[in-house]
GROMACS .gro file of C-alpha atoms in nm:
model
   88
    1UNK     CA    1   1.613   0.089  -1.792
    2UNK     CA    2   1.262   0.117  -1.638
    3UNK     CA    3   1.240   0.100  -1.259
    4UNK     CA    4   1.015  -0.140  -1.090
    5UNK     CA    5   0.684  -0.007  -0.941
    6UNK     CA    6   0.707   0.064  -0.561
    7UNK     CA    7   0.402  -0.155  -0.483
    8UNK     CA    8   0.235  -0.468  -0.568
    9UNK     CA    9  -0.132  -0.532  -0.506
   10UNK     CA   10  -0.358  -0.838  -0.454
   11UNK     CA   11  -0.734  -0.792  -0.402
   12UNK     CA   12  -1.022  -1.032  -0.344
   13UNK     CA   13  -1.383  -0.979  -0.230
   14UNK     CA   14  -1.427  -1.086   0.135
   15UNK     CA   15  -1.806  -1.088   0.170
   16UNK     CA   16  -1.793  -0.884   0.495
   17UNK     CA   17  -1.909  -0.557   0.372
   18UNK     CA   18  -1.599  -0.378   0.498
   19UNK     CA   19  -1.241  -0.360   0.368
   20UNK     CA   20  -0.942  -0.516   0.535
   21UNK     CA   21  -0.570  -0.448   0.475
   22UNK     CA   22  -0.267  -0.661   0.482
   23UNK     CA   23   0.080  -0.507   0.446
   24UNK     CA   24   0.414  -0.673   0.356
   25UNK     CA   25   0.729  -0.470   0.384
   26UNK     CA   26   1.018  -0.719   0.374
   27UNK     CA   27   1.351  -0.660   0.535
   28UNK     CA   28   1.511  -0.702   0.194
   29UNK     CA   29   1.316  -0.392   0.079
   30UNK     CA   30   1.412  -0.174   0.375
   31UNK     CA   31   1.676  -0.305   0.622
   32UNK     CA   32   1.602  -0.058   0.910
   33UNK     CA   33   1.285  -0.126   1.112
   34UNK     CA   34   1.208   0.251   1.140
   35UNK     CA   35   1.206   0.264   0.758
   36UNK     CA   36   0.968  -0.028   0.725
   37UNK     CA   37   0.742   0.114   0.995
   38UNK     CA   38   0.729   0.443   0.807
   39UNK     CA   39   0.625   0.282   0.495
   40UNK     CA   40   0.358   0.074   0.665
   41UNK     CA   41   0.219   0.386   0.843
   42UNK     CA   42   0.198   0.571   0.508
   43UNK     CA   43   0.014   0.284   0.345
   44UNK     CA   44  -0.227   0.253   0.642
   45UNK     CA   45  -0.303   0.620   0.616
   46UNK     CA   46  -0.391   0.591   0.241
   47UNK     CA   47  -0.622   0.305   0.333
   48UNK     CA   48  -0.781   0.508   0.612
   49UNK     CA   49  -0.855   0.788   0.380
   50UNK     CA   50  -0.989   0.566   0.102
   51UNK     CA   51  -1.168   0.281   0.277
   52UNK     CA   52  -1.512   0.428   0.198
   53UNK     CA   53  -1.469   0.324  -0.169
   54UNK     CA   54  -1.340  -0.027  -0.100
   55UNK     CA   55  -1.662  -0.210  -0.010
   56UNK     CA   56  -1.593  -0.565   0.111
   57UNK     CA   57  -1.236  -0.607  -0.032
   58UNK     CA   58  -0.933  -0.775   0.115
   59UNK     CA   59  -0.621  -0.583  -0.004
   60UNK     CA   60  -0.269  -0.705   0.038
   61UNK     CA   61  -0.005  -0.442  -0.048
   62UNK     CA   62   0.362  -0.542  -0.087
   63UNK     CA   63   0.635  -0.278  -0.100
   64UNK     CA   64   0.885  -0.370  -0.366
   65UNK     CA   65   1.120  -0.085  -0.321
   66UNK     CA   66   1.176   0.167  -0.042
   67UNK     CA   67   1.016   0.507  -0.039
   68UNK     CA   68   1.030   0.808   0.197
   69UNK     CA   69   0.827   1.124   0.252
   70UNK     CA   70   0.957   1.292  -0.063
   71UNK     CA   71   0.798   1.014  -0.269
   72UNK     CA   72   0.475   0.965  -0.075
   73UNK     CA   73   0.241   1.147  -0.314
   74UNK     CA   74   0.382   0.937  -0.605
   75UNK     CA   75   0.327   0.618  -0.414
   76UNK     CA   76  -0.030   0.725  -0.321
   77UNK     CA   77  -0.098   0.808  -0.684
   78UNK     CA   78   0.022   0.463  -0.790
   79UNK     CA   79  -0.224   0.311  -0.527
   80UNK     CA   80  -0.502   0.525  -0.679
   81UNK     CA   81  -0.418   0.360  -1.026
   82UNK     CA   82  -0.389   0.005  -0.913
   83UNK     CA   83  -0.666  -0.034  -0.641
   84UNK     CA   84  -0.998  -0.138  -0.788
   85UNK     CA   85  -1.266   0.134  -0.808
   86UNK     CA   86  -1.558   0.078  -0.561
   87UNK     CA   87  -1.563  -0.300  -0.579
   88UNK     CA   88  -1.320  -0.594  -0.608
   0.00000   0.00000   0.00000
């Protein structure tokens, strides 16, 4: 059985010339607040490191399953695959 992807992404041009980020980490995904906060911090860090290539996009990222520091590189690699290159 194939496991579901860790993240789901929606993107849309915003016409502002700079990217914006929205994060959704539901309680159903990670019950403990510290786990949800870690996931949001990790996703924000990826966004900070890659915002230069996201001209004028609104991105909403939803965590579908929990991840921790041991899976962080895999989650970032998944983001690299699913985030549109340079423009929305």
